PDB file of C-alpha atoms in Angstrom:
ATOM      1  CA  UNK A  92       5.418  14.415  -8.100  1.00  0.00           C
ATOM      2  CA  UNK A  93       5.198  13.221  -4.497  1.00  0.00           C
ATOM      3  CA  UNK A  94       1.411  13.045  -4.639  1.00  0.00           C
ATOM      4  CA  UNK A  95       1.607  10.934  -7.800  1.00  0.00           C
ATOM      5  CA  UNK A  96       4.037   8.527  -6.121  1.00  0.00           C
ATOM      6  CA  UNK A  97       1.724   8.191  -3.117  1.00  0.00           C
ATOM      7  CA  UNK A  98      -1.238   7.582  -5.408  1.00  0.00           C
ATOM      8  CA  UNK A  99       0.670   4.894  -7.319  1.00  0.00           C
ATOM      9  CA  UNK A 100       1.666   3.201  -4.073  1.00  0.00           C
ATOM     10  CA  UNK A 101      -1.959   3.183  -2.909  1.00  0.00           C
ATOM     11  CA  UNK A 102      -2.977   1.642  -6.229  1.00  0.00           C
ATOM     12  CA  UNK A 103      -0.251  -1.005  -5.833  1.00  0.00           C
ATOM     13  CA  UNK A 104      -1.572  -1.767  -2.337  1.00  0.00           C
ATOM     14  CA  UNK A 105      -5.054  -2.381  -3.742  1.00  0.00           C
ATOM     15  CA  UNK A 106      -3.661  -4.605  -6.505  1.00  0.00           C
ATOM     16  CA  UNK A 107      -1.703  -6.622  -3.960  1.00  0.00           C
ATOM     17  CA  UNK A 108      -4.757  -6.963  -1.731  1.00  0.00           C
ATOM     18  CA  UNK A 109      -6.941  -8.246  -4.551  1.00  0.00           C
ATOM     19  CA  UNK A 110      -4.225 -10.612  -5.764  1.00  0.00           C
ATOM     20  CA  UNK A 111      -4.102 -12.076  -2.241  1.00  0.00           C
ATOM     21  CA  UNK A 112      -7.871 -12.527  -2.410  1.00  0.00           C
ATOM     22  CA  UNK A 113      -7.517 -14.265  -5.768  1.00  0.00           C
ATOM     23  CA  UNK A 114      -4.802 -16.583  -4.447  1.00  0.00           C
ATOM     24  CA  UNK A 115      -6.898 -17.373  -1.372  1.00  0.00           C
ATOM     25  CA  UNK A 116      -9.837 -18.434  -3.529  1.00  0.00           C
ATOM     26  CA  UNK A 117      -7.739 -20.286  -6.112  1.00  0.00           C
ATOM     27  CA  UNK A 118      -5.411 -22.138  -3.708  1.00  0.00           C
ATOM     28  CA  UNK A 119      -8.167 -22.718  -1.124  1.00  0.00           C
ATOM     29  CA  UNK A 120      -5.832 -21.770   1.717  1.00  0.00           C
ATOM     30  CA  UNK A 121      -3.142 -24.367   0.956  1.00  0.00           C
ATOM     31  CA  UNK A 122      -0.573 -22.225  -0.857  1.00  0.00           C
ATOM     32  CA  UNK A 123       1.812 -19.562   0.313  1.00  0.00           C
ATOM     33  CA  UNK A 124       1.135 -17.098  -2.502  1.00  0.00           C
ATOM     34  CA  UNK A 125      -1.538 -15.315  -0.478  1.00  0.00           C
ATOM     35  CA  UNK A 126       0.886 -14.825   2.397  1.00  0.00           C
ATOM     36  CA  UNK A 127       3.543 -13.386   0.083  1.00  0.00           C
ATOM     37  CA  UNK A 128       1.024 -11.007  -1.499  1.00  0.00           C
ATOM     38  CA  UNK A 129       0.035  -9.773   1.958  1.00  0.00           C
ATOM     39  CA  UNK A 130       3.718  -9.308   2.862  1.00  0.00           C
ATOM     40  CA  UNK A 131       4.089  -7.151  -0.237  1.00  0.00           C
ATOM     41  CA  UNK A 132       1.020  -5.158   0.818  1.00  0.00           C
ATOM     42  CA  UNK A 133       2.428  -4.530   4.286  1.00  0.00           C
ATOM     43  CA  UNK A 134       5.733  -3.407   2.797  1.00  0.00           C
ATOM     44  CA  UNK A 135       3.993  -1.066   0.376  1.00  0.00           C
ATOM     45  CA  UNK A 136       1.867   0.364   3.195  1.00  0.00           C
ATOM     46  CA  UNK A 137       4.974   1.024   5.297  1.00  0.00           C
ATOM     47  CA  UNK A 138       6.616   2.718   2.320  1.00  0.00           C
ATOM     48  CA  UNK A 139       3.506   4.835   1.754  1.00  0.00           C
ATOM     49  CA  UNK A 140       3.339   5.952   5.384  1.00  0.00           C
ATOM     50  CA  UNK A 141       7.031   6.822   5.402  1.00  0.00           C
ATOM     51  CA  UNK A 142       6.664   8.761   2.141  1.00  0.00           C
ATOM     52  CA  UNK A 143       3.738  10.735   3.572  1.00  0.00           C
ATOM     53  CA  UNK A 144       5.693  11.457   6.756  1.00  0.00           C
ATOM     54  CA  UNK A 145       8.683  12.612   4.713  1.00  0.00           C
ATOM     55  CA  UNK A 146       6.385  14.816   2.622  1.00  0.00           C
ATOM     56  CA  UNK A 147       5.045  16.560   5.727  1.00  0.00           C
ATOM     57  CA  UNK A 148       8.519  16.861   7.239  1.00  0.00           C
ATOM     58  CA  UNK A 149      10.067  18.342   4.108  1.00  0.00           C
ATOM     59  CA  UNK A 150       7.151  20.670   3.413  1.00  0.00           C
ATOM     60  CA  UNK A 151       6.054  19.114   0.117  1.00  0.00           C
ATOM     61  CA  UNK A 152       2.700  18.194   1.661  1.00  0.00           C
ATOM     62  CA  UNK A 153       0.655  20.737   3.573  1.00  0.00           C
ATOM     63  CA  UNK A 154      -2.403  20.003   5.719  1.00  0.00           C
ATOM     64  CA  UNK A 155      -5.487  21.936   4.664  1.00  0.00           C
ATOM     65  CA  UNK A 156      -7.757  21.375   7.620  1.00  0.00           C
ATOM     66  CA  UNK A 157      -9.955  24.146   8.967  1.00  0.00           C
ATOM     67  CA  UNK A 158     -10.015  23.056  12.587  1.00  0.00           C
TER      68      UNK A 158
END
């Protein structure tokens, strides 16, 4: 369940990033919609990082590295 939530947040980050690109092209740098979309992306990224940290802290996520 936690991995699905992280995956959905990463997908939402990509959607927000491409919507900011769309607003940048459409508004030609004169609107504030691009800035708001990037604010949403930063908030989603912070939420994703905190969810990953909580997953490692609680034991729901385990590292599988060989080194």
